Amino acid sequence: MERVLSTRIDDAVYRLITSLSVKLRTSKKAVIEEAIRLLERQYEQDTKTDVFEETCGIWNRSEHPSEIVSQIRSEFNASMKRH
């Protein structure tokens, strides 16, 4: 799905985007999208960010899975009886 993004940019930046789109024979939209992807890749490399490593272990809990299931099931049952 594509979204519309409206923003004010400096005239020099606009000319640079236009110039790059002509040199690369592509649209201004493609230039901006690729620039954002490159910036994100650079940020990932500079900060050594690994999304998998950051989110791994998010489900590590002290409770046993059966305890969690029984708690959720009892809360669900209680909510069904409430109304």
CSV table of C-alpha atoms in Angstrom, one decimal:
chain,number,residue,atom,x,y,z
A,1,MET,CA,0.0,0.0,0.0
A,2,GLU,CA,1.3,3.4,-0.9
A,3,ARG,CA,0.8,6.5,1.2
A,4,VAL,CA,1.0,10.2,0.4
A,5,LEU,CA,3.6,12.2,2.2
A,6,SER,CA,3.5,15.9,2.0
A,7,THR,CA,6.4,18.0,3.4
A,8,ARG,CA,8.3,21.2,2.8
A,9,ILE,CA,11.9,20.7,1.8
A,10,ASP,CA,14.7,23.2,1.0
A,11,ASP,CA,14.9,24.3,-2.6
A,12,ALA,CA,18.5,22.9,-2.9
A,13,VAL,CA,17.3,19.5,-1.8
A,14,TYR,CA,14.5,19.6,-4.3
A,15,ARG,CA,17.0,20.4,-7.1
A,16,LEU,CA,19.2,17.6,-5.9
A,17,ILE,CA,16.4,15.1,-6.0
A,18,THR,CA,15.4,16.3,-9.5
A,19,SER,CA,19.0,16.1,-10.7
A,20,LEU,CA,19.4,12.6,-9.4
A,21,SER,CA,16.2,11.4,-10.9
A,22,VAL,CA,17.4,12.7,-14.3
A,23,LYS,CA,20.8,11.2,-14.0
A,24,LEU,CA,19.5,7.8,-12.8
A,25,ARG,CA,16.6,8.0,-15.3
A,26,THR,CA,14.0,7.2,-12.6
A,27,SER,CA,11.3,9.0,-10.7
A,28,LYS,CA,11.7,11.4,-7.8
A,29,LYS,CA,9.7,8.9,-5.7
A,30,ALA,CA,12.2,6.2,-6.5
A,31,VAL,CA,15.1,8.5,-5.6
A,32,ILE,CA,13.6,9.3,-2.2
A,33,GLU,CA,12.7,5.7,-1.5
A,34,GLU,CA,16.2,4.5,-2.2
A,35,ALA,CA,17.7,7.3,-0.2
A,36,ILE,CA,15.6,6.3,2.8
A,37,ARG,CA,16.6,2.6,2.4
A,38,LEU,CA,20.3,3.5,2.2
A,39,LEU,CA,20.0,5.7,5.3
A,40,GLU,CA,18.3,2.9,7.2
A,41,ARG,CA,21.0,0.4,6.1
A,42,GLN,CA,23.8,2.8,7.2
A,43,TYR,CA,22.1,3.4,10.5
A,44,GLU,CA,21.8,-0.4,11.1
A,45,GLN,CA,25.6,-0.8,10.3
A,46,ASP,CA,26.7,2.2,12.4
A,47,THR,CA,24.7,1.2,15.5
A,48,LYS,CA,25.2,-2.6,15.0
A,49,THR,CA,21.4,-3.0,15.4
A,50,ASP,CA,20.1,-6.5,14.9
A,51,VAL,CA,16.3,-6.6,15.1
A,52,PHE,CA,16.3,-10.4,15.8
A,53,GLU,CA,18.7,-10.0,18.6
A,54,GLU,CA,16.8,-7.1,20.1
A,55,THR,CA,13.5,-9.0,20.1
A,56,CYS,CA,14.8,-12.5,20.8
A,57,GLY,CA,13.8,-13.7,24.2
A,58,ILE,CA,10.8,-11.4,24.4
A,59,TRP,CA,8.7,-14.4,25.3
A,60,ASN,CA,11.1,-15.7,28.0
A,61,ARG,CA,9.1,-15.8,31.1
A,62,SER,CA,9.6,-17.2,34.6
A,63,GLU,CA,6.1,-18.9,34.4
A,64,HIS,CA,5.6,-22.3,32.9
A,65,PRO,CA,3.6,-22.1,29.6
A,66,SER,CA,0.7,-24.2,31.2
A,67,GLU,CA,0.4,-21.5,33.9
A,68,ILE,CA,0.1,-18.8,31.3
A,69,VAL,CA,-2.5,-20.7,29.4
A,70,SER,CA,-4.6,-21.5,32.4
A,71,GLN,CA,-4.5,-17.8,33.5
A,72,ILE,CA,-5.5,-16.6,30.0
A,73,ARG,CA,-8.2,-19.2,29.8
A,74,SER,CA,-9.7,-18.3,33.2
A,75,GLU,CA,-9.7,-14.5,32.3
A,76,PHE,CA,-11.4,-15.3,29.0
A,77,ASN,CA,-14.0,-17.5,30.7
A,78,ALA,CA,-14.6,-14.7,33.3
A,79,SER,CA,-15.1,-12.2,30.6
A,80,MET,CA,-17.6,-14.4,28.8
A,81,LYS,CA,-19.7,-14.8,32.0
A,82,ARG,CA,-19.6,-11.1,32.9
A,83,HIS,CA,-22.0,-10.1,30.2
